Short mmCIF file of C-alpha atoms and ligand atoms in Angstrom, two decimals:
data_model
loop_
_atom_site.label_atom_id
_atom_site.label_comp_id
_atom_site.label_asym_id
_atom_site.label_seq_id
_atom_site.Cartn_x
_atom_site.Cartn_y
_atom_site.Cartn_z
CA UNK N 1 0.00 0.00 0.00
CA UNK N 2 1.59 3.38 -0.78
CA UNK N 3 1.56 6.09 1.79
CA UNK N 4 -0.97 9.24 1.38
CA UNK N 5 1.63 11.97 -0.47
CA UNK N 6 1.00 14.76 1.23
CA UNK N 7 2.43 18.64 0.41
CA UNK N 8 3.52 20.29 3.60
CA UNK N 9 3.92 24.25 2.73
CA UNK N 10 6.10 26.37 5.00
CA UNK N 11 5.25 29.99 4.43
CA UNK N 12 7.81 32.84 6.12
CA UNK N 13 6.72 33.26 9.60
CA UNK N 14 8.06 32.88 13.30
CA UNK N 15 5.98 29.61 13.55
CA UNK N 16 8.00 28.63 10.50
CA UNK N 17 9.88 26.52 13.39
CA UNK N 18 7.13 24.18 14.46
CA UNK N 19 6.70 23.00 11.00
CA UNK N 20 9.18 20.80 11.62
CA UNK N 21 7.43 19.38 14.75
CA UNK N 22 4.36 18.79 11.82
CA UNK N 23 6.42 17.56 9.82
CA UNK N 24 8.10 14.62 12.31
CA UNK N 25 4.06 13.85 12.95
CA UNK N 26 3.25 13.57 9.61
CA UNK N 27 5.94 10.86 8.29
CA UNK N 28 5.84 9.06 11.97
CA UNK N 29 2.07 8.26 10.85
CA UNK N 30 3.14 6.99 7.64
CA UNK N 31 2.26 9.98 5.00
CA UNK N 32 4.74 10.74 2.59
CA UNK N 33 5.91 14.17 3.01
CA UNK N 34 7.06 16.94 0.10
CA UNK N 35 7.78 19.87 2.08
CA UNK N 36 7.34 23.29 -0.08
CA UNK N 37 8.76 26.13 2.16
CA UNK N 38 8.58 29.71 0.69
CA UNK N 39 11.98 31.90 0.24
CA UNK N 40 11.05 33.54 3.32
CA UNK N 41 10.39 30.25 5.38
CA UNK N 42 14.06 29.10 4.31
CA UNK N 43 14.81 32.42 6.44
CA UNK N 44 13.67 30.79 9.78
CA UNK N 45 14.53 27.08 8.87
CA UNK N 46 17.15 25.66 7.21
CA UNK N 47 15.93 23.30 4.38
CA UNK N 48 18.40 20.37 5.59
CA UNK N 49 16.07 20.00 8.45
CA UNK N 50 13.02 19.74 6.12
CA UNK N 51 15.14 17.50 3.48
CA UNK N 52 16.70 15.15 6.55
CA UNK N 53 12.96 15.12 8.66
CA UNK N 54 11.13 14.40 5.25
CA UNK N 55 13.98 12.53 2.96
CA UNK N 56 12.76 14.23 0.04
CA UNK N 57 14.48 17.29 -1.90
CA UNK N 58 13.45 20.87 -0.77
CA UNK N 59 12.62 23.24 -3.56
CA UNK N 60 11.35 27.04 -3.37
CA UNK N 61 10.87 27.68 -6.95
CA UNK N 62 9.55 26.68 -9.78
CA UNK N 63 12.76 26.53 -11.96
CA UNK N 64 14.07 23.95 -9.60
CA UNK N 65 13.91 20.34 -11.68
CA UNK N 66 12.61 21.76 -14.79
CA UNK N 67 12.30 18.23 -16.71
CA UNK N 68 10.01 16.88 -14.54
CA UNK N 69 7.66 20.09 -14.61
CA UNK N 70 7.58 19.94 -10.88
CA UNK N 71 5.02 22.60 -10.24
CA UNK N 72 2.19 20.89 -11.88
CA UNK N 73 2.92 17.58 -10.77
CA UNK N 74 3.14 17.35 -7.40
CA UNK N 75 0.14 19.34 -7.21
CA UNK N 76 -1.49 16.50 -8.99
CA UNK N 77 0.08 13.72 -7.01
CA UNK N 78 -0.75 15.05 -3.69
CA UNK N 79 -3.77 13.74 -1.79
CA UNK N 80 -3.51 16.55 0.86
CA UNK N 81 -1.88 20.05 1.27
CA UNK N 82 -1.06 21.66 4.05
CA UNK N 83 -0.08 24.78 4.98
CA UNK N 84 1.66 25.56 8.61
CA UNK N 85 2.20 28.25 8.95
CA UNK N 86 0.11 30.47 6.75
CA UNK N 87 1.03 34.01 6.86
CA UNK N 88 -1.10 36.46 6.07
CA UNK N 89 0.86 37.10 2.81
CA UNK N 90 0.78 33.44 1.95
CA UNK N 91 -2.87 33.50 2.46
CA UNK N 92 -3.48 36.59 -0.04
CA UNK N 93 -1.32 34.83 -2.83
CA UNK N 94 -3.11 31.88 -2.43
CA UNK N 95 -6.36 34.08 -3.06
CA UNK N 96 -5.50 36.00 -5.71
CA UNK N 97 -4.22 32.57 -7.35
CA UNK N 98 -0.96 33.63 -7.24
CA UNK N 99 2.31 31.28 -8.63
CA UNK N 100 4.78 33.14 -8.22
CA UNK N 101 7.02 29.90 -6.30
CA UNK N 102 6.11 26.13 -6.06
CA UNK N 103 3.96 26.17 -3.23
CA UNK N 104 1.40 28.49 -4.94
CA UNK N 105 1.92 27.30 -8.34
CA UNK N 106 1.15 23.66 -6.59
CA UNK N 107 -1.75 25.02 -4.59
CA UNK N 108 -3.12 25.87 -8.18
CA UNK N 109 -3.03 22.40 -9.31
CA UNK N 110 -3.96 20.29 -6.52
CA UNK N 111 -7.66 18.99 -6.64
CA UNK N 112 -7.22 17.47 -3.25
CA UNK N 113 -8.45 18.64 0.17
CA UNK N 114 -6.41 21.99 1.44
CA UNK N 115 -5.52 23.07 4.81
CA UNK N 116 -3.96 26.39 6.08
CA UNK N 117 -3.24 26.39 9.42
CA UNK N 118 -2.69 30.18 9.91
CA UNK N 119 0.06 32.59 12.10
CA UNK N 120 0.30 35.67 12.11
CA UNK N 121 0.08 38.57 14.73
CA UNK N 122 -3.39 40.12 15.46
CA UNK N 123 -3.40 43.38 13.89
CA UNK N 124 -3.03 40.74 10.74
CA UNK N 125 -5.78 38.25 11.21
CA UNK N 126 -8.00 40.49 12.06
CA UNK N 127 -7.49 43.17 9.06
CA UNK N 128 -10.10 43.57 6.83
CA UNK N 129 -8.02 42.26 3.76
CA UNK N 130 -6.46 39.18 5.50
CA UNK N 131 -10.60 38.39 6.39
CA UNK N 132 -11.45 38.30 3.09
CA UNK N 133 -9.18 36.68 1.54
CA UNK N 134 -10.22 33.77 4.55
CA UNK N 135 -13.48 34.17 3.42
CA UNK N 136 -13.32 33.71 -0.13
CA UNK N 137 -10.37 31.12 0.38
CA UNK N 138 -13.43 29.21 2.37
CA UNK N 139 -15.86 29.74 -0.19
CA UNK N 140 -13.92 27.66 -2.24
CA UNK N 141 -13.58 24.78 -0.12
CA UNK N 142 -10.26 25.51 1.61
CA UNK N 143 -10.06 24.61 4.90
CA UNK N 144 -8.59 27.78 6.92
CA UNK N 145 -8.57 27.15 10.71
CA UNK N 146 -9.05 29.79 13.30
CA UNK N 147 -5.53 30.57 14.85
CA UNK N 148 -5.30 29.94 18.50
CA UNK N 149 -5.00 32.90 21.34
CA UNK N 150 -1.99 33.22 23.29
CA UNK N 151 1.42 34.53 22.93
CA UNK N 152 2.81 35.57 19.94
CA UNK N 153 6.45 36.10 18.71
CA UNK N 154 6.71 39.44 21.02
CA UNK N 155 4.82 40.32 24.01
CA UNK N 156 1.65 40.70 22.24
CA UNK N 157 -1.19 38.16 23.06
CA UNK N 158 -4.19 37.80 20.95
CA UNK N 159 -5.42 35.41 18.19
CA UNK N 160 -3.22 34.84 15.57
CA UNK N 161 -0.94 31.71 17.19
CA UNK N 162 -0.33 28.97 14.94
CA UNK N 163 -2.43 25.54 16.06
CA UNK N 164 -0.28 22.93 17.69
CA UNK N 165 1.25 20.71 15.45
CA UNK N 166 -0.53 18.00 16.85
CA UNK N 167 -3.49 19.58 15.86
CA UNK N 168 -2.85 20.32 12.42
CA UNK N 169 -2.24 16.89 12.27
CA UNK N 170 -5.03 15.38 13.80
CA UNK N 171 -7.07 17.59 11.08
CA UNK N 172 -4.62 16.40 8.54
CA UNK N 173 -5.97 13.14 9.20
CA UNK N 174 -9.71 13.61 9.37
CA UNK N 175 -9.23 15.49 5.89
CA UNK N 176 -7.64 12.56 4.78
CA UNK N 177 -10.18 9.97 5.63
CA UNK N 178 -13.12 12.24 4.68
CA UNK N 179 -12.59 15.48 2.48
CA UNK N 180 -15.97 16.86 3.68
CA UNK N 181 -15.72 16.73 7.28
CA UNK N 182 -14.82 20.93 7.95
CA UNK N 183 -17.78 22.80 6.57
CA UNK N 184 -18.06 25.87 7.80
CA UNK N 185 -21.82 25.25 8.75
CA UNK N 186 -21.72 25.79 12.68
CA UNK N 187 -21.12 29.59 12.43
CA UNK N 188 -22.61 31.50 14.71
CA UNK N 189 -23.72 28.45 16.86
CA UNK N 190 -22.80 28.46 20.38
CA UNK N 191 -21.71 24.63 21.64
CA UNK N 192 -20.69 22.85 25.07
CA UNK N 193 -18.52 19.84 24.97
CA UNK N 194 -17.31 18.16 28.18
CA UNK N 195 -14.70 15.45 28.16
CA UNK N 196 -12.07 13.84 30.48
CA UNK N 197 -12.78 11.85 33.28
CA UNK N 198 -14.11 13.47 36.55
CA UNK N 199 -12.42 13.07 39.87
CA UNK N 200 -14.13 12.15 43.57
CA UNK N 201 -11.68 13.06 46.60
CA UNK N 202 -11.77 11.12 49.38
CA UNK N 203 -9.52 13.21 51.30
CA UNK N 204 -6.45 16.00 50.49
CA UNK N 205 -4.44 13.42 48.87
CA UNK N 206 -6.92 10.36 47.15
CA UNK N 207 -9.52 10.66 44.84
CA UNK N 208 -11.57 7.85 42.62
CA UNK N 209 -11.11 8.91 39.21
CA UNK N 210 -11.47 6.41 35.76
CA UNK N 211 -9.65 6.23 32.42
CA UNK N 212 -11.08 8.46 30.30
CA UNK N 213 -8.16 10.28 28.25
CA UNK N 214 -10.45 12.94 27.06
CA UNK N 215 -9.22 12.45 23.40
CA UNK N 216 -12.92 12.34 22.11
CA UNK N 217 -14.36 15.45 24.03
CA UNK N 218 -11.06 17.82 22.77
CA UNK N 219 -11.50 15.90 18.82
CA UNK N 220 -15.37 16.85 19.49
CA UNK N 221 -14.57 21.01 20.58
CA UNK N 222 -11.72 20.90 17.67
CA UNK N 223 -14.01 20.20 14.82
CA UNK N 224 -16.84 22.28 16.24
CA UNK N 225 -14.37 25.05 16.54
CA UNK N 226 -12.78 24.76 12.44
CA UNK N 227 -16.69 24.39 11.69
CA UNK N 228 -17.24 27.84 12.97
CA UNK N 229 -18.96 26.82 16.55
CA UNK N 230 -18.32 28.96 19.41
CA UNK N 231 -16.95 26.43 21.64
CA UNK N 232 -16.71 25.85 25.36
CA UNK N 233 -15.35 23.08 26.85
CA UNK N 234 -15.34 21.68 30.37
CA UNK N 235 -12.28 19.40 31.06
CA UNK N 236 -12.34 16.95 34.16
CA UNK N 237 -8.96 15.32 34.07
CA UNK N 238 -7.52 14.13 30.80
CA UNK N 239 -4.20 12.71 29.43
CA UNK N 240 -1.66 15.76 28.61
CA UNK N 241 -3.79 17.56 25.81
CA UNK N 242 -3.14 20.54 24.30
CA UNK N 243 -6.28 23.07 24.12
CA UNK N 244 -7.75 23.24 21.39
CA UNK N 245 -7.45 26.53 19.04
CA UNK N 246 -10.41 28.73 19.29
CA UNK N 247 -12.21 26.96 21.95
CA UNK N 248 -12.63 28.43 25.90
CA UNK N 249 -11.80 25.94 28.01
CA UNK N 250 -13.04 25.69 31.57
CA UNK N 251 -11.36 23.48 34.05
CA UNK N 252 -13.40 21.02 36.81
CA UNK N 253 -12.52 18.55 38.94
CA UNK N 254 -15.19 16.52 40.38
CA UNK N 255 -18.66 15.92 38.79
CA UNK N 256 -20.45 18.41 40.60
CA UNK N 257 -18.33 21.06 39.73
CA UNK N 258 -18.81 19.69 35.98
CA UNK N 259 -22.25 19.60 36.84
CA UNK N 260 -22.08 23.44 37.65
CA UNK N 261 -19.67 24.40 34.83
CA UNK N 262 -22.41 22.79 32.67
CA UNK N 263 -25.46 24.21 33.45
CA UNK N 264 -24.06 27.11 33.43
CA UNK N 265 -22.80 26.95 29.91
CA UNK N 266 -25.18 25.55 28.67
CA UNK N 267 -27.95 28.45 28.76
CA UNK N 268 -28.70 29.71 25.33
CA UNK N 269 -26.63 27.16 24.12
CA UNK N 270 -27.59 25.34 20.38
CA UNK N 271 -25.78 22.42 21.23
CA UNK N 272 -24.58 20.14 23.79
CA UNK N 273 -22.20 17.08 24.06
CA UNK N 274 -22.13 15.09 27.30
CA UNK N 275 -18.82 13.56 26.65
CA UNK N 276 -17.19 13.65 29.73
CA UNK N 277 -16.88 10.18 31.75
CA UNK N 278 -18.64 11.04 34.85
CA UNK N 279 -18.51 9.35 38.41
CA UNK N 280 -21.57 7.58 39.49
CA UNK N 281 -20.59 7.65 42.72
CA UNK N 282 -18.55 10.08 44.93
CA UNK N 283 -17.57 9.48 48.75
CA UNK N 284 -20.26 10.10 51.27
CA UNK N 285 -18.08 12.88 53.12
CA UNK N 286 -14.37 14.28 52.28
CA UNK N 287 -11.95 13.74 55.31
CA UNK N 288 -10.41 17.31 55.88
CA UNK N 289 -7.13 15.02 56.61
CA UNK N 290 -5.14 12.67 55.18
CA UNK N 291 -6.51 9.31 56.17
CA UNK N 292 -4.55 7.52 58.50
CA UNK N 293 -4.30 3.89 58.36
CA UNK N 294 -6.15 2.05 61.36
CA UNK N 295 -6.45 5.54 63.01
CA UNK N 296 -10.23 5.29 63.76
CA UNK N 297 -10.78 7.19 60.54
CA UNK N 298 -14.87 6.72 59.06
CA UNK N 299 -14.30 3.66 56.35
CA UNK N 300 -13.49 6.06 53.06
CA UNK N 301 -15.29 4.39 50.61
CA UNK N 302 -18.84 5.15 51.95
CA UNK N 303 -20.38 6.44 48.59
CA UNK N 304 -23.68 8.09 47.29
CA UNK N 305 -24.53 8.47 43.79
CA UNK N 306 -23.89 11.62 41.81
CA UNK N 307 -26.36 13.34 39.58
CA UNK N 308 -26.78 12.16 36.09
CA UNK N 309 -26.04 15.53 34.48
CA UNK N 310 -26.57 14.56 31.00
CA UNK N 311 -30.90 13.89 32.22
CA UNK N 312 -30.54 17.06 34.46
CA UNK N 313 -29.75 18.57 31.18
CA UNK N 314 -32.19 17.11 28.89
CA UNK N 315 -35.09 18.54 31.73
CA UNK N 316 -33.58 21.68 31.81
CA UNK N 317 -33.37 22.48 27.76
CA UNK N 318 -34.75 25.11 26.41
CA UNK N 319 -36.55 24.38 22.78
CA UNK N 320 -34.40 24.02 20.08
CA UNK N 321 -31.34 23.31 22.04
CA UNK N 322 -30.07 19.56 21.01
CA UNK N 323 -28.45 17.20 23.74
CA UNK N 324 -26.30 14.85 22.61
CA UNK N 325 -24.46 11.68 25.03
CA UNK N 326 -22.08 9.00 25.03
CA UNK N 327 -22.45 5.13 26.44
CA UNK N 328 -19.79 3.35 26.19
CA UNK N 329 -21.32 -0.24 26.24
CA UNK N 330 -19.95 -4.26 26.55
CA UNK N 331 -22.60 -6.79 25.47
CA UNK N 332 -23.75 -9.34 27.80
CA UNK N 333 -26.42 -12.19 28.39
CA UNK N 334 -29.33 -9.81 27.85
CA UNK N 335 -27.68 -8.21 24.62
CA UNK N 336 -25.17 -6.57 22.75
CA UNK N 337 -23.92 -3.44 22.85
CA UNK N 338 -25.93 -1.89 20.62
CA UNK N 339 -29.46 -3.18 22.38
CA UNK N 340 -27.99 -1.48 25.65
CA UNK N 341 -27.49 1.78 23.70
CA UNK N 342 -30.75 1.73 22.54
CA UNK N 343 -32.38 1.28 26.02
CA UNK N 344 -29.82 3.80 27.12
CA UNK N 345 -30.80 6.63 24.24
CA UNK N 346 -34.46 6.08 25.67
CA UNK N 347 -33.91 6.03 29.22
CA UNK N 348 -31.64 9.53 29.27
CA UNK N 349 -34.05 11.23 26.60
CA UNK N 350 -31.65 13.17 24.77
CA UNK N 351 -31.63 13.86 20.78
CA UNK N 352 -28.80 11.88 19.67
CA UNK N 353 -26.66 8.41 21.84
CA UNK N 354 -23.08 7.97 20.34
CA UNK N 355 -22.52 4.18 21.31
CA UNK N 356 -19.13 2.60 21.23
CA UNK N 357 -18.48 -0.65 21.71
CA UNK N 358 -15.90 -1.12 24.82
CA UNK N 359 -13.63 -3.29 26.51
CA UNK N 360 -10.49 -5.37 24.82
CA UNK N 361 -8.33 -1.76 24.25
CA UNK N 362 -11.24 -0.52 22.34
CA UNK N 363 -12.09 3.37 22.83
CA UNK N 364 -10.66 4.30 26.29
CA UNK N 365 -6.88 6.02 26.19
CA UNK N 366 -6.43 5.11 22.51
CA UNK N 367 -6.70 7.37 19.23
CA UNK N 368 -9.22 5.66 17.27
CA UNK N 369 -13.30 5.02 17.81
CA UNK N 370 -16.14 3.73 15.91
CA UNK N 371 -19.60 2.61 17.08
CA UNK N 372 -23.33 3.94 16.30
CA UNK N 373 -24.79 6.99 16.37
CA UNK N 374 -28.60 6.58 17.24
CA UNK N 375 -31.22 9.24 16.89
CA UNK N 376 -34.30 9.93 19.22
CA UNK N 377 -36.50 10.09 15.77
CA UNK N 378 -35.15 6.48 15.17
CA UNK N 379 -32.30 7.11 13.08
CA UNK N 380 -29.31 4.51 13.14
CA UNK N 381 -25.67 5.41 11.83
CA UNK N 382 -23.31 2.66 12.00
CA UNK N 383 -19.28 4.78 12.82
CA UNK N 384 -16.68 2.78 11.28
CA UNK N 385 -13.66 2.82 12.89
CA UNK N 386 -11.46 6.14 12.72
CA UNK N 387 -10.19 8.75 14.06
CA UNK N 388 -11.96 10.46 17.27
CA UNK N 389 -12.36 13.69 15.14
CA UNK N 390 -13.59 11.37 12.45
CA UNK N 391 -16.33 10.24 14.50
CA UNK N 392 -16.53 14.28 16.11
CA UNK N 393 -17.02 15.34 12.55
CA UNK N 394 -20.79 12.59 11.96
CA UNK N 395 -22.00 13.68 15.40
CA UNK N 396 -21.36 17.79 14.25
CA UNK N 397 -22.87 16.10 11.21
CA UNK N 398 -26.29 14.99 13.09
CA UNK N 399 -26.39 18.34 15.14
CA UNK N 400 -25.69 21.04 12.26
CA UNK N 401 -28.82 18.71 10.64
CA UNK N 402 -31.36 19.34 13.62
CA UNK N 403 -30.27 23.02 14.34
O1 LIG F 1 -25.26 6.06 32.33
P1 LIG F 1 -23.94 6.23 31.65
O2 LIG F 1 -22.84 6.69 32.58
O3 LIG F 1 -23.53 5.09 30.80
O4 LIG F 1 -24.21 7.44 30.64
C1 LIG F 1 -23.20 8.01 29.90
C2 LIG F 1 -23.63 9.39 29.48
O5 LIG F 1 -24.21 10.10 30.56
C3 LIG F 1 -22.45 10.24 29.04
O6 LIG F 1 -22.90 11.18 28.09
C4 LIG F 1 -22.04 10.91 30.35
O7 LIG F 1 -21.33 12.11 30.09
C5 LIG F 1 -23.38 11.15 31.01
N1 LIG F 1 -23.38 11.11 32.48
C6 LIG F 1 -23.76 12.21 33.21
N2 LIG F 1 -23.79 12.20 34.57
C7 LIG F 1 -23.48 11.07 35.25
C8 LIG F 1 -23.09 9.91 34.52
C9 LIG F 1 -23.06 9.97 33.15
O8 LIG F 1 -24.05 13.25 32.59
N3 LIG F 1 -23.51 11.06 36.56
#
């Protein structure tokens, strides 16, 4: 099988250096990597790094390997192109169909699936010119993402800091296994995700807690975020994730404090994903003190259920506003997974039950999921296995659908 040829363009900005990171992603998941760096990139990077990370030849122009008319070609051959970073410059060339080196001219040939992942300060992104050039750039069927917030190259802060790499290439990915998975069709949609796994302290030092790596939740605010969504997401405790660009992220510990993060996100919400893996069960009483073996202590692990949040939200939705939750299911002697989904999706009352099949390393603390996505109206999607922002991108699907 060969591996997906993919263009990775370097345009001339501080961010120039994280390309590489990108790059190291891309070819340790088993793409094949040209990378097209502008003149201006080769000012930040070296193109020995890109040539020794990628083990292909690095050319800025297009009078670089003339008999094999490079600057149509591997336009043609490429299955994806990305961009990372895309200056603001960059991203006006590319609008104005521009080929003027070999990453434009090959931006002009490809017919595959595009991604700019942009960088740039502030003052830039925001600009009325650099907007629409994103806009028409979009209208064409480019994927631009949103730039995250933070620091930029000075002491500046705003939006305009290039995604993490990991990111880009988690998009790079879902682009790759479904071309039509970023529409820009949650714009102007407000959205609450929760994910992670919460965590129920039985005294200053102990807690229960479960698996959950979060992976889905952050895939889940990602794509709603690149689809235009105004995100929020509540994180219990997750693996070491990154947060997502363009998404506010608001931090909980134990499930009633995602309980109160969530209700109070959720008013005038459009959507809502319950993805978080919530405690049933919390300790009666937190010990003040670390509990001291055979010190008289009350036995710890006296425990009363918690609230099912994702019902408490369902009751408390306004019209309009679609719920959607998670059940991670085994089968057993009364049925299999999907049978206990079904009963599940009934018993909780929201719009829409994503249910994956669990247990032997599937779902929990690994990258890929698959499963059903069942409908209160009836519907039944079957979720081959993918990508968690594969699967993020049919649930965004079902919601844009009902909103
Ligand atoms: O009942 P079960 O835990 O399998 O349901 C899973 C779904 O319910 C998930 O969407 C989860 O986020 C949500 N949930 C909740 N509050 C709980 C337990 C689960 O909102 N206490």
């Amino acid at each position: 099988m060969s591996s997906p040829r993919v263009l990775l363009g370097v345009a001339g900005g501080i961010a120039a250096y994280k390309s590489a990171e990108l790059l190291r992603r891309l070819t340790e998941s088993g793409h094949s990597v040209r990378v097209l760096p502008t003149a201006a990139a080769l000012e930040f990077v070296g193109a020995a790094t890109f040539e020794a990370l990628s083990g292909q030849p690095v050319h800025t122009g297009v009078f670089a390997d003339v008999p094999s008319v490079q600057h149509v070609r591997l336009g043609h051959e490429a299955e994806l192109v990305v961009v990372a970073p895309a200056t603001a410059d960059l991203l006006a060339r590319a609008t104005h169909g521009r080929a003027d080196d070999l990453l434009t001219a090959s931006l002009l040939t490809a017919r595959c699936p595009v991604l700019f992942a942009p960088a740039m300060h502030t003052e830039m992104w925001e600009h009325p010119a650099t907007v629409a050039n994103v806009e028409v750039l979009r209208s064409r069927g480019v994927v631009v993402m949103d730039p995250a917030s933070g620091r930029l190259t000075g002491k500046d802060t705003g939006p305009g800091r290039l995604p993490e790499p990991s990111e880009i290439a988690d998009l790079a990915r879902l682009l790759l296994e479904r071309r039509d998975a970023l529409p820009r069709d949650l714009e102007g949609k407000r959205v609450v995700v929760s994910a992670g796994g919460t965590r129920e302290a039985l005294d200053p030092v102990r807690y229960l807690g479960n698996r959950s790596s979060g992976r889905q939740g952050y895939a889940l605010a990602t794509v709603a975020a690149q689809r235009g969504a105004q995100v929020t997401l509540v994180a219990g405790h997750t693996a070491d994730l990154h947060d997502p660009a363009a998404v506010d992220v608001v931090r909980v510990g134990s499930a009633l404090e995602l309980r109160d993060a969530m209700h109070a996100a959720a008013k005038g919400a459009d959507a809502i994903v319950m993805a978080a893996a919530v405690a049933d069960f919390r300790p009666v009483s937190l010990v003040g003190h670390k509990i001291k073996k055979g010190a008289g202590d009350p036995d710890p692990l006296v425990l009363t259920t918690n609230p099912d949040i994702l019902v408490e939200l369902v009751g408390a939705r306004p019209a309009g506003q679609v719920v959607v939750g998670f059940a991670a299911e085994t089968g057993d002697a009364t049925g299999d997974a999907l049978h206990h989904g079904r009963a599940k999706l009934a018993r909780k009352g929201c719009d829409l039950l994503v249910v994956n099949a669990v247990g032997d390393g599937k779902a929990f603390e690994v990258p890929d999921n698959g499963g059903w996505l069942l409908g209160a109206d009836g519907s039944e999607k079957e979720l081959a296995i993918g990508s968690k922002a594969l699967l993020a991108s049919h649930v965004w699907d079902a919601v844009a659908g009902r909103l």
